PDB file of C-alpha atoms and ligand atoms in Angstrom:
ATOM      1  CA  MET A1305      -8.188  51.956  49.381  1.00 46.00           C
ATOM      2  CA  ASP A1306      -8.071  48.286  48.383  1.00 41.00           C
ATOM      3  CA  ALA A1307     -11.113  46.147  47.664  1.00 35.00           C
ATOM      4  CA  VAL A1308     -11.120  44.440  51.045  1.00 36.00           C
ATOM      5  CA  SER A1309     -10.851  47.721  52.964  1.00 42.00           C
ATOM      6  CA  ARG A1310     -13.726  49.095  50.915  1.00 40.00           C
ATOM      7  CA  LEU A1311     -15.739  45.952  51.659  1.00 36.00           C
ATOM      8  CA  TRP A1312     -14.859  46.153  55.342  1.00 43.00           C
ATOM      9  CA  ARG A1313     -15.996  49.774  55.483  1.00 47.00           C
ATOM     10  CA  GLY A1314     -19.048  48.938  53.450  1.00 42.00           C
ATOM     11  CA  CYS A1315     -19.907  46.063  55.756  1.00 46.00           C
ATOM     12  CA  ALA A1316     -19.445  48.184  58.848  1.00 49.00           C
ATOM     13  CA  ALA A1317     -21.681  50.855  57.364  1.00 44.00           C
ATOM     14  CA  VAL A1318     -24.406  48.444  56.408  1.00 42.00           C
ATOM     15  CA  TRP A1319     -24.008  46.056  59.306  1.00 50.00           C
ATOM     16  CA  SER A1320     -27.399  46.781  60.848  1.00 53.00           C
ATOM     17  CA  PRO A1321     -29.275  46.767  57.531  1.00 51.00           C
ATOM     18  CA  ALA A1322     -27.357  43.610  56.612  1.00 54.00           C
ATOM     19  CA  ARG A1323     -28.493  41.901  59.786  1.00 58.00           C
ATOM     20  CA  MET A1324     -32.032  43.117  59.135  1.00 55.00           C
ATOM     21  CA  TRP A1325     -31.861  41.817  55.583  1.00 54.00           C
ATOM     22  CA  LEU A1326     -30.501  38.477  56.703  1.00 60.00           C
ATOM     23  CA  SER A1327     -33.356  38.164  59.153  1.00 60.00           C
ATOM     24  CA  LEU A1328     -35.869  38.927  56.413  1.00 55.00           C
ATOM     25  CA  VAL A1329     -34.500  36.467  53.895  1.00 56.00           C
ATOM     26  CA  MET A1330     -33.970  33.776  56.504  1.00 60.00           C
ATOM     27  CA  GLY A1331     -37.448  34.646  57.711  1.00 53.00           C
ATOM     28  CA  ALA A1332     -37.341  33.609  61.308  1.00 43.00           C
ATOM     29  CA  ARG A1333     -36.352  36.428  63.562  1.00 39.00           C
ATOM     30  CA  PHE A1334     -39.605  36.543  65.422  1.00 31.00           C
ATOM     31  CA  SER A1335     -40.436  32.861  65.344  1.00 34.00           C
ATOM     32  CA  THR A1336     -40.778  31.083  68.651  1.00 30.00           C
ATOM     33  CA  SER A1337     -38.165  28.542  69.648  1.00 33.00           C
ATOM     34  CA  LEU A1338     -39.377  25.125  68.634  1.00 31.00           C
ATOM     35  CA  ALA A1339     -36.154  23.324  69.224  1.00 38.00           C
ATOM     36  CA  HIS A1340     -37.381  21.324  72.171  1.00 39.00           C
ATOM     37  CA  LEU A1341     -40.878  20.497  71.021  1.00 32.00           C
ATOM     38  CA  GLY A1342     -40.131  17.266  69.250  1.00 41.00           C
ATOM     39  CA  PRO A1343     -38.055  15.474  66.700  1.00 46.00           C
ATOM     40  CA  PRO A1344     -36.608  17.602  63.887  1.00 49.00           C
ATOM     41  CA  MET A1345     -39.299  17.058  61.268  1.00 47.00           C
ATOM     42  CA  THR A1346     -42.028  18.372  63.575  1.00 41.00           C
ATOM     43  CA  ARG A1347     -40.178  21.670  63.850  1.00 47.00           C
ATOM     44  CA  ASP A1348     -41.425  23.467  60.780  1.00 52.00           C
ATOM     45  CA  PRO A1349     -43.495  26.425  61.867  1.00 49.00           C
ATOM     46  CA  GLY A1350     -45.896  27.391  59.119  1.00 56.00           C
ATOM     47  CA  GLY A1351     -43.826  25.870  56.333  1.00 65.00           C
ATOM     48  CA  ARG A1352     -40.869  28.224  56.737  1.00 72.00           C
ATOM     49  CA  GLY A1353     -38.631  25.292  55.792  1.00 83.00           C
ATOM     50  CA  VAL A1354     -36.050  23.793  58.100  1.00 92.00           C
ATOM     51  CA  HIS A1355     -33.190  25.994  59.268  1.00 94.00           C
ATOM     52  CA  TRP A1356     -30.377  23.579  59.920  1.00 97.00           C
ATOM     53  CA  VAL A1357     -26.620  23.881  60.230  1.00 98.00           C
ATOM     54  CA  PHE A1358     -23.945  21.290  59.548  1.00 98.00           C
ATOM     55  CA  LEU A1359     -20.772  21.385  61.633  1.00 98.00           C
ATOM     56  CA  GLY A1360     -17.777  19.105  61.371  1.00 97.00           C
ATOM     57  CA  CYS A1361     -14.088  18.917  60.518  1.00 97.00           C
ATOM     58  CA  PRO A1362     -12.779  19.298  56.963  1.00 96.00           C
ATOM     59  CA  GLY A1363     -13.353  16.076  55.039  1.00 94.00           C
ATOM     60  CA  VAL A1364     -16.076  14.745  57.317  1.00 96.00           C
ATOM     61  CA  GLY A1365     -18.721  14.894  54.567  1.00 94.00           C
ATOM     62  CA  LYS A1366     -20.767  17.994  55.473  1.00 96.00           C
ATOM     63  CA  GLY A1367     -21.295  18.857  51.807  1.00 95.00           C
ATOM     64  CA  THR A1368     -22.372  15.341  50.864  1.00 94.00           C
ATOM     65  CA  TYR A1369     -24.985  14.937  53.594  1.00 97.00           C
ATOM     66  CA  ALA A1370     -26.174  18.560  53.493  1.00 97.00           C
ATOM     67  CA  SER A1371     -26.750  18.245  49.752  1.00 96.00           C
ATOM     68  CA  ARG A1372     -28.675  14.966  50.123  1.00 96.00           C
ATOM     69  CA  LEU A1373     -30.878  16.413  52.866  1.00 97.00           C
ATOM     70  CA  SER A1374     -31.459  19.558  50.855  1.00 96.00           C
ATOM     71  CA  GLN A1375     -32.838  17.469  47.986  1.00 95.00           C
ATOM     72  CA  LEU A1376     -34.933  15.366  50.338  1.00 95.00           C
ATOM     73  CA  LEU A1377     -36.459  18.342  52.159  1.00 94.00           C
ATOM     74  CA  GLY A1378     -36.620  20.804  49.268  1.00 93.00           C
ATOM     75  CA  VAL A1379     -34.617  23.531  51.005  1.00 95.00           C
ATOM     76  CA  PRO A1380     -31.459  25.125  49.626  1.00 96.00           C
ATOM     77  CA  HIS A1381     -28.044  23.795  50.597  1.00 97.00           C
ATOM     78  CA  ILE A1382     -25.865  26.836  51.193  1.00 97.00           C
ATOM     79  CA  SER A1383     -22.165  26.084  51.476  1.00 97.00           C
ATOM     80  CA  THR A1384     -19.945  29.050  52.290  1.00 97.00           C
ATOM     81  CA  GLY A1385     -16.969  27.012  51.010  1.00 96.00           C
ATOM     82  CA  ASP A1386     -18.721  26.794  47.613  1.00 95.00           C
ATOM     83  CA  LEU A1387     -19.470  30.535  47.707  1.00 96.00           C
ATOM     84  CA  VAL A1388     -15.802  31.233  48.397  1.00 96.00           C
ATOM     85  CA  ARG A1389     -14.713  28.919  45.551  1.00 94.00           C
ATOM     86  CA  GLU A1390     -17.166  30.597  43.137  1.00 93.00           C
ATOM     87  CA  GLU A1391     -15.718  33.978  44.057  1.00 94.00           C
ATOM     88  CA  LEU A1392     -12.199  32.571  43.623  1.00 93.00           C
ATOM     89  CA  ALA A1393     -13.049  31.275  40.171  1.00 91.00           C
ATOM     90  CA  SER A1394     -14.457  34.640  39.126  1.00 91.00           C
ATOM     91  CA  SER A1395     -12.307  37.543  38.112  1.00 82.00           C
ATOM     92  CA  GLY A1396     -13.927  39.642  40.831  1.00 83.00           C
ATOM     93  CA  PRO A1397     -11.915  42.068  42.972  1.00 85.00           C
ATOM     94  CA  LEU A1398     -11.657  39.632  45.885  1.00 89.00           C
ATOM     95  CA  ALA A1399     -10.393  36.598  43.969  1.00 92.00           C
ATOM     96  CA  GLN A1400      -6.682  37.224  44.422  1.00 90.00           C
ATOM     97  CA  GLN A1401      -6.973  38.140  48.076  1.00 91.00           C
ATOM     98  CA  LEU A1402      -9.125  35.053  48.760  1.00 95.00           C
ATOM     99  CA  ALA A1403      -6.658  32.736  47.036  1.00 94.00           C
ATOM    100  CA  GLY A1404      -3.907  33.789  49.455  1.00 93.00           C
ATOM    101  CA  ILE A1405      -6.154  32.936  52.410  1.00 96.00           C
ATOM    102  CA  VAL A1406      -7.950  29.788  51.260  1.00 96.00           C
ATOM    103  CA  ASN A1407      -4.950  28.103  49.636  1.00 94.00           C
ATOM    104  CA  HIS A1408      -3.161  28.303  52.980  1.00 95.00           C
ATOM    105  CA  GLY A1409      -6.091  26.840  54.888  1.00 95.00           C
ATOM    106  CA  GLN A1410      -6.869  30.072  56.762  1.00 97.00           C
ATOM    107  CA  LEU A1411     -10.344  31.398  57.492  1.00 97.00           C
ATOM    108  CA  VAL A1412     -11.754  34.225  55.397  1.00 96.00           C
ATOM    109  CA  SER A1413     -12.797  37.254  57.462  1.00 94.00           C
ATOM    110  CA  ASP A1414     -16.293  37.297  58.931  1.00 91.00           C
ATOM    111  CA  GLU A1415     -17.089  40.438  56.913  1.00 90.00           C
ATOM    112  CA  ILE A1416     -16.254  38.831  53.576  1.00 93.00           C
ATOM    113  CA  ILE A1417     -18.114  35.644  54.454  1.00 94.00           C
ATOM    114  CA  MET A1418     -21.154  37.668  55.533  1.00 92.00           C
ATOM    115  CA  SER A1419     -21.133  39.637  52.302  1.00 90.00           C
ATOM    116  CA  LEU A1420     -20.953  36.426  50.205  1.00 93.00           C
ATOM    117  CA  LEU A1421     -23.711  34.864  52.276  1.00 93.00           C
ATOM    118  CA  ILE A1422     -25.953  37.910  52.011  1.00 90.00           C
ATOM    119  CA  LYS A1423     -25.451  37.954  48.227  1.00 92.00           C
ATOM    120  CA  ARG A1424     -26.430  34.265  48.078  1.00 93.00           C
ATOM    121  CA  LEU A1425     -29.499  34.805  50.266  1.00 90.00           C
ATOM    122  CA  GLU A1426     -30.589  37.778  48.164  1.00 89.00           C
ATOM    123  CA  HIS A1427     -30.408  35.556  45.109  1.00 91.00           C
ATOM    124  CA  GLY A1428     -32.476  32.899  46.927  1.00 91.00           C
ATOM    125  CA  ALA A1429     -35.053  35.505  47.910  1.00 87.00           C
ATOM    126  CA  THR A1430     -35.677  36.325  44.248  1.00 90.00           C
ATOM    127  CA  LYS A1431     -36.574  32.644  43.780  1.00 89.00           C
ATOM    128  CA  ALA A1432     -38.769  32.607  46.916  1.00 88.00           C
ATOM    129  CA  GLU A1433     -36.549  30.042  48.618  1.00 88.00           C
ATOM    130  CA  SER A1434     -37.500  29.160  52.154  1.00 87.00           C
ATOM    131  CA  GLY A1435     -35.412  27.471  54.824  1.00 92.00           C
ATOM    132  CA  SER A1436     -31.789  26.496  54.465  1.00 94.00           C
ATOM    133  CA  ILE A1437     -29.208  23.899  55.297  1.00 97.00           C
ATOM    134  CA  LEU A1438     -26.037  25.821  56.054  1.00 97.00           C
ATOM    135  CA  ASP A1439     -22.740  24.039  55.533  1.00 97.00           C
ATOM    136  CA  GLY A1440     -19.484  25.676  56.649  1.00 97.00           C
ATOM    137  CA  PHE A1441     -21.237  28.540  58.440  1.00 97.00           C
ATOM    138  CA  PRO A1442     -21.015  29.503  61.256  1.00 97.00           C
ATOM    139  CA  ARG A1443     -17.367  28.651  61.748  1.00 97.00           C
ATOM    140  CA  THR A1444     -16.498  31.113  64.500  1.00 96.00           C
ATOM    141  CA  ILE A1445     -18.303  32.176  67.663  1.00 96.00           C
ATOM    142  CA  ARG A1446     -18.764  35.645  66.164  1.00 94.00           C
ATOM    143  CA  GLN A1447     -20.475  34.161  63.096  1.00 95.00           C
ATOM    144  CA  ALA A1448     -22.686  32.044  65.386  1.00 96.00           C
ATOM    145  CA  GLU A1449     -23.670  35.144  67.351  1.00 94.00           C
ATOM    146  CA  ILE A1450     -24.505  37.067  64.180  1.00 92.00           C
ATOM    147  CA  LEU A1451     -26.638  34.169  62.956  1.00 92.00           C
ATOM    148  CA  GLU A1452     -28.358  33.880  66.318  1.00 92.00           C
ATOM    149  CA  GLY A1453     -29.159  37.587  66.162  1.00 89.00           C
ATOM    150  CA  VAL A1454     -31.035  37.209  62.898  1.00 86.00           C
ATOM    151  CA  THR A1455     -32.652  33.811  62.784  1.00 87.00           C
ATOM    152  CA  GLU A1456     -33.757  30.831  64.810  1.00 91.00           C
ATOM    153  CA  ILE A1457     -31.715  27.766  63.939  1.00 95.00           C
ATOM    154  CA  ASP A1458     -33.748  24.640  64.617  1.00 95.00           C
ATOM    155  CA  LEU A1459     -31.026  22.041  64.631  1.00 97.00           C
ATOM    156  CA  VAL A1460     -27.248  21.757  64.342  1.00 98.00           C
ATOM    157  CA  ILE A1461     -25.880  18.453  63.113  1.00 98.00           C
ATOM    158  CA  ASN A1462     -22.327  17.817  64.228  1.00 98.00           C
ATOM    159  CA  LEU A1463     -20.825  15.178  61.954  1.00 98.00           C
ATOM    160  CA  LYS A1464     -17.958  13.267  63.492  1.00 96.00           C
ATOM    161  CA  LEU A1465     -15.379  10.941  62.031  1.00 93.00           C
ATOM    162  CA  ARG A1466     -12.223   9.534  63.523  1.00 87.00           C
ATOM    163  CA  GLU A1467      -9.317  11.875  62.894  1.00 83.00           C
ATOM    164  CA  ASP A1468      -7.141   9.336  61.080  1.00 84.00           C
ATOM    165  CA  ALA A1469      -9.880   8.961  58.438  1.00 91.00           C
ATOM    166  CA  LEU A1470     -10.319  12.725  57.904  1.00 94.00           C
ATOM    167  CA  LEU A1471      -6.929  13.329  56.318  1.00 94.00           C
ATOM    168  CA  ALA A1472      -7.310  10.321  53.998  1.00 94.00           C
ATOM    169  CA  LYS A1473     -10.757  11.556  52.960  1.00 94.00           C
ATOM    170  CA  CYS A1474      -9.551  15.094  52.199  1.00 95.00           C
ATOM    171  CA  LEU A1475      -6.618  13.790  50.165  1.00 96.00           C
ATOM    172  CA  GLY A1476      -8.910  11.464  48.199  1.00 95.00           C
ATOM    173  CA  ARG A1477     -11.477  14.147  47.378  1.00 95.00           C
ATOM    174  CA  ARG A1478     -11.997  14.843  43.644  1.00 96.00           C
ATOM    175  CA  ILE A1479     -14.359  17.125  41.752  1.00 95.00           C
ATOM    176  CA  CYS A1480     -15.482  16.656  38.158  1.00 96.00           C
ATOM    177  CA  SER A1481     -14.394  19.826  36.364  1.00 94.00           C
ATOM    178  CA  HIS A1482     -17.252  19.376  33.900  1.00 95.00           C
ATOM    179  CA  CYS A1483     -20.366  18.627  36.007  1.00 94.00           C
ATOM    180  CA  GLY A1484     -19.125  19.665  39.481  1.00 91.00           C
ATOM    181  CA  GLY A1485     -19.873  16.195  40.939  1.00 91.00           C
ATOM    182  CA  ASN A1486     -18.019  15.280  44.140  1.00 91.00           C
ATOM    183  CA  TYR A1487     -16.181  11.972  44.422  1.00 94.00           C
ATOM    184  CA  ASN A1488     -13.621  10.344  46.650  1.00 94.00           C
ATOM    185  CA  VAL A1489     -10.953   7.926  45.525  1.00 95.00           C
ATOM    186  CA  ALA A1490      -9.742   7.114  49.059  1.00 94.00           C
ATOM    187  CA  SER A1491     -10.269   3.611  50.303  1.00 93.00           C
ATOM    188  CA  VAL A1492     -10.178   3.898  54.075  1.00 91.00           C
ATOM    189  CA  ASN A1493      -9.541   0.721  56.032  1.00 91.00           C
ATOM    190  CA  ILE A1494      -8.343   1.309  59.571  1.00 88.00           C
ATOM    191  CA  LYS A1495      -7.730  -1.699  61.807  1.00 86.00           C
ATOM    192  CA  GLY A1496      -9.739  -1.583  65.004  1.00 81.00           C
ATOM    193  CA  GLU A1497      -7.709  -1.252  68.211  1.00 80.00           C
ATOM    194  CA  ASN A1498      -8.595  -1.601  71.887  1.00 80.00           C
ATOM    195  CA  GLY A1499     -11.829  -3.390  71.134  1.00 81.00           C
ATOM    196  CA  ARG A1500     -12.902  -0.863  68.473  1.00 78.00           C
ATOM    197  CA  PRO A1501     -14.205  -2.410  65.248  1.00 80.00           C
ATOM    198  CA  ASP A1502     -12.352  -1.979  61.939  1.00 85.00           C
ATOM    199  CA  PHE A1503     -13.330   1.244  60.199  1.00 86.00           C
ATOM    200  CA  ILE A1504     -14.026   0.857  56.494  1.00 89.00           C
ATOM    201  CA  MET A1505     -15.065   3.496  53.979  1.00 92.00           C
ATOM    202  CA  ALA A1506     -15.283   2.459  50.360  1.00 92.00           C
ATOM    203  CA  PRO A1507     -14.283   5.000  47.696  1.00 93.00           C
ATOM    204  CA  LEU A1508     -17.013   6.975  45.964  1.00 93.00           C
ATOM    205  CA  LEU A1509     -15.888   6.528  42.382  1.00 95.00           C
ATOM    206  CA  PRO A1510     -17.031   8.721  39.475  1.00 95.00           C
ATOM    207  CA  PRO A1511     -19.008   7.455  36.493  1.00 96.00           C
ATOM    208  CA  ALA A1512     -16.966   6.835  33.319  1.00 95.00           C
ATOM    209  CA  ASP A1513     -17.927  10.257  31.869  1.00 95.00           C
ATOM    210  CA  CYS A1514     -16.345  12.129  34.772  1.00 96.00           C
ATOM    211  CA  ALA A1515     -13.331   9.875  35.354  1.00 96.00           C
ATOM    212  CA  SER A1516     -10.995  11.750  33.024  1.00 96.00           C
ATOM    213  CA  LYS A1517     -12.115  15.197  34.223  1.00 96.00           C
ATOM    214  CA  LEU A1518     -11.339  14.935  37.921  1.00 97.00           C
ATOM    215  CA  VAL A1519      -9.547  17.764  39.688  1.00 96.00           C
ATOM    216  CA  THR A1520      -8.329  18.176  43.261  1.00 96.00           C
ATOM    217  CA  ARG A1521      -9.052  21.241  45.377  1.00 93.00           C
ATOM    218  CA  VAL A1522      -5.950  23.417  45.790  1.00 92.00           C
ATOM    219  CA  ASP A1523      -6.418  23.341  49.580  1.00 94.00           C
ATOM    220  CA  ASP A1524      -6.606  19.525  49.754  1.00 95.00           C
ATOM    221  CA  THR A1525      -2.850  18.966  50.129  1.00 95.00           C
ATOM    222  CA  GLU A1526      -1.534  17.228  53.255  1.00 95.00           C
ATOM    223  CA  GLU A1527       0.076  20.380  54.633  1.00 96.00           C
ATOM    224  CA  VAL A1528      -2.993  22.577  54.117  1.00 96.00           C
ATOM    225  CA  VAL A1529      -5.453  19.945  55.377  1.00 96.00           C
ATOM    226  CA  LYS A1530      -3.444  19.610  58.615  1.00 95.00           C
ATOM    227  CA  GLU A1531      -3.568  23.396  58.984  1.00 96.00           C
ATOM    228  CA  ARG A1532      -7.340  23.392  58.358  1.00 96.00           C
ATOM    229  CA  LEU A1533      -7.849  20.667  60.965  1.00 96.00           C
ATOM    230  CA  GLN A1534      -5.895  22.699  63.488  1.00 96.00           C
ATOM    231  CA  ILE A1535      -7.870  25.840  62.692  1.00 97.00           C
ATOM    232  CA  TYR A1536     -11.103  23.868  63.029  1.00 97.00           C
ATOM    233  CA  ASN A1537     -10.071  22.767  66.508  1.00 96.00           C
ATOM    234  CA  GLU A1538      -9.151  26.317  67.542  1.00 97.00           C
ATOM    235  CA  MET A1539     -11.884  28.390  65.907  1.00 97.00           C
ATOM    236  CA  SER A1540     -14.809  26.103  65.104  1.00 97.00           C
ATOM    237  CA  LYS A1541     -14.863  23.555  67.955  1.00 97.00           C
ATOM    238  CA  PRO A1542     -16.121  26.297  70.296  1.00 98.00           C
ATOM    239  CA  VAL A1543     -19.113  26.693  67.941  1.00 98.00           C
ATOM    240  CA  GLU A1544     -20.097  23.097  68.825  1.00 98.00           C
ATOM    241  CA  GLU A1545     -20.189  24.116  72.485  1.00 97.00           C
ATOM    242  CA  PHE A1546     -22.180  27.258  71.593  1.00 98.00           C
ATOM    243  CA  TYR A1547     -24.991  25.120  70.198  1.00 98.00           C
ATOM    244  CA  ARG A1548     -24.600  22.305  72.746  1.00 97.00           C
ATOM    245  CA  ALA A1549     -25.262  24.836  75.497  1.00 98.00           C
ATOM    246  CA  ARG A1550     -28.468  25.852  73.670  1.00 97.00           C
ATOM    247  CA  GLY A1551     -29.637  22.230  73.392  1.00 97.00           C
ATOM    248  CA  LYS A1552     -29.526  22.320  69.579  1.00 97.00           C
ATOM    249  CA  LEU A1553     -26.603  20.027  68.854  1.00 97.00           C
ATOM    250  CA  LEU A1554     -27.205  16.588  67.399  1.00 97.00           C
ATOM    251  CA  GLU A1555     -23.955  14.611  67.574  1.00 97.00           C
ATOM    252  CA  PHE A1556     -23.677  12.095  64.767  1.00 97.00           C
ATOM    253  CA  ASP A1557     -20.756   9.657  64.567  1.00 95.00           C
ATOM    254  CA  LEU A1558     -20.436   8.472  60.986  1.00 94.00           C
ATOM    255  CA  PRO A1559     -20.325   4.673  61.103  1.00 90.00           C
ATOM    256  CA  GLY A1560     -18.680   4.350  57.645  1.00 90.00           C
ATOM    257  CA  GLY A1561     -19.317   5.504  54.085  1.00 91.00           C
ATOM    258  CA  ILE A1562     -22.581   6.765  52.571  1.00 92.00           C
ATOM    259  CA  PRO A1563     -24.312   3.335  52.366  1.00 93.00           C
ATOM    260  CA  GLU A1564     -23.884   2.763  56.112  1.00 92.00           C
ATOM    261  CA  SER A1565     -24.233   6.370  57.278  1.00 95.00           C
ATOM    262  CA  TRP A1566     -27.134   7.785  55.241  1.00 96.00           C
ATOM    263  CA  PRO A1567     -29.871   5.460  56.612  1.00 96.00           C
ATOM    264  CA  LYS A1568     -28.613   5.987  60.166  1.00 97.00           C
ATOM    265  CA  LEU A1569     -28.582   9.751  59.707  1.00 97.00           C
ATOM    266  CA  LEU A1570     -32.160   9.642  58.419  1.00 97.00           C
ATOM    267  CA  GLN A1571     -33.112   7.611  61.485  1.00 96.00           C
ATOM    268  CA  ALA A1572     -31.416  10.089  63.814  1.00 96.00           C
ATOM    269  CA  LEU A1573     -33.306  12.916  62.085  1.00 96.00           C
ATOM    270  CA  ASN A1574     -36.606  11.051  62.160  1.00 93.00           C
ATOM    271  CA  LEU A1575     -36.758  11.263  58.366  1.00 93.00           C
ATOM    272  CA  VAL A1576     -37.047   7.603  57.385  1.00 88.00           C
ATOM    273  CA  ASP A1577     -40.741   7.925  56.416  1.00 78.00           C
ATOM    274  CA  HIS A1578     -40.008  11.072  54.452  1.00 74.00           C
ATOM    275  CA  ASP A1579     -37.342   9.245  52.428  1.00 66.00           C
ATOM    276  CA  ASP A1580     -39.647   6.242  51.839  1.00 69.00           C
ATOM    277  CA  LYS A1581     -42.451   8.520  50.571  1.00 67.00           C
ATOM    278  CA  GLN A1582     -40.101  10.341  48.240  1.00 67.00           C
ATOM    279  CA  SER A1583     -38.646   7.091  46.868  1.00 67.00           C
ATOM    280  CA  ALA A1584     -42.148   5.709  46.295  1.00 66.00           C
ATOM    281  CA  SER A1585     -43.277   8.781  44.369  1.00 64.00           C
ATOM    282  CA  ALA A1586     -40.087   8.927  42.262  1.00 61.00           C
TER     283      ALA A1586
HETATM  284  P1  LIG B1303     -13.762  22.298  54.564  1.00 73.24           P
HETATM  285  O1  LIG B1303     -13.592  21.132  53.654  1.00 73.24           O
HETATM  286  O2  LIG B1303     -12.475  22.673  55.270  1.00 73.24           O
HETATM  287  O3  LIG B1303     -14.901  22.163  55.513  1.00 73.24           O
HETATM  288  P2  LIG B1303     -15.075  24.429  52.997  1.00 73.24           P
HETATM  289  O4  LIG B1303     -15.323  23.977  51.613  1.00 73.24           O
HETATM  290  O5  LIG B1303     -16.252  24.553  53.910  1.00 73.24           O
HETATM  291  O6  LIG B1303     -13.916  23.538  53.592  1.00 73.24           O
HETATM  292  O7  LIG B1303     -14.355  25.875  52.968  1.00 73.24           O
HETATM  293  C1  LIG B1303     -13.208  26.091  52.189  1.00 73.24           C
HETATM  294  C2  LIG B1303     -12.515  27.339  52.681  1.00 73.24           C
HETATM  295  O8  LIG B1303     -13.389  28.481  52.533  1.00 73.24           O
HETATM  296  C3  LIG B1303     -12.126  27.353  54.155  1.00 73.24           C
HETATM  297  O9  LIG B1303     -10.889  26.704  54.409  1.00 73.24           O
HETATM  298  C4  LIG B1303     -12.062  28.841  54.444  1.00 73.24           C
HETATM  299  O10 LIG B1303     -10.883  29.415  53.928  1.00 73.24           O
HETATM  300  C5  LIG B1303     -13.219  29.390  53.613  1.00 73.24           C
HETATM  301  N1  LIG B1303     -14.478  29.432  54.388  1.00 73.24           N
HETATM  302  C6  LIG B1303     -15.610  28.724  54.146  1.00 73.24           C
HETATM  303  N2  LIG B1303     -16.572  29.021  55.036  1.00 73.24           N
HETATM  304  C7  LIG B1303     -16.029  29.940  55.872  1.00 73.24           C
HETATM  305  C8  LIG B1303     -16.513  30.644  57.015  1.00 73.24           C
HETATM  306  N3  LIG B1303     -17.760  30.452  57.479  1.00 73.24           N
HETATM  307  N4  LIG B1303     -15.684  31.521  57.624  1.00 73.24           N
HETATM  308  C9  LIG B1303     -14.435  31.743  57.175  1.00 73.24           C
HETATM  309  N5  LIG B1303     -13.907  31.107  56.101  1.00 73.24           N
HETATM  310  C10 LIG B1303     -14.682  30.210  55.460  1.00 73.24           C
END
């Protein structure tokens, strides 16, 4: 039996305990729904930390904004894409199988993603982490249902960017192979049409130390990005509707790059004071 079949069987066998475990480490199964009681920052029952999810197409900037919010709010940023890439970089039994899936822009099975997520949450539990900002999960309705069965998500932020900018952003994405920093060399400047304003996104260039160590993700080629965008529309768009129907979806149209978008996102999340306090104490 190959590694994936063993994992599949293992997952099936432990599915209920896994759900139970997820609910324990995410700590919210029995919490009351607070989603409609007020703006996001008032939704923190007993200091359990925020439980937020980022949705959005490849290249939209989920990782960037999730990571910034995680630092601001002191909750872990958990990116299933990062978990998959860590597994890929390891010499673990799944690495080869994952490469065939990820490098072609396909989705990894729910079972594998759940097992990576559970492993990550177990690790967090040993460090007494509370709350989470999930990025890249859930990506299918089934994943959303599993998550709903184990925890109360307070808010789902759906980042949106015009489609012609997404491809450029994915192709311009670079990672420093030394420090892991994320940069983008794309300079997006799309002429406004039909009364729409020009859309400008300046590149996010690396510091001199990282400049010679930049690498591109294997799945950030034009062909694979187009495949990922198509898969997002088929498999993940319905997840937006899942949360919209539950009144949890905050739609956020990115007005430009980080300098324009970050303050507006903080405003939309009612976090401007929080950011000011943190800056003052820094
Ligand atoms: P993107 O830039 O497309 O949002 P991510 O970094 O989130 O990419 O994910 C990279 C790859 O990891 C995906 O294309 C997919 O193969 C896999 N992956 C990440 N999260 C999930 C998930 N929740 N379900 C299935 N596959 C996933």
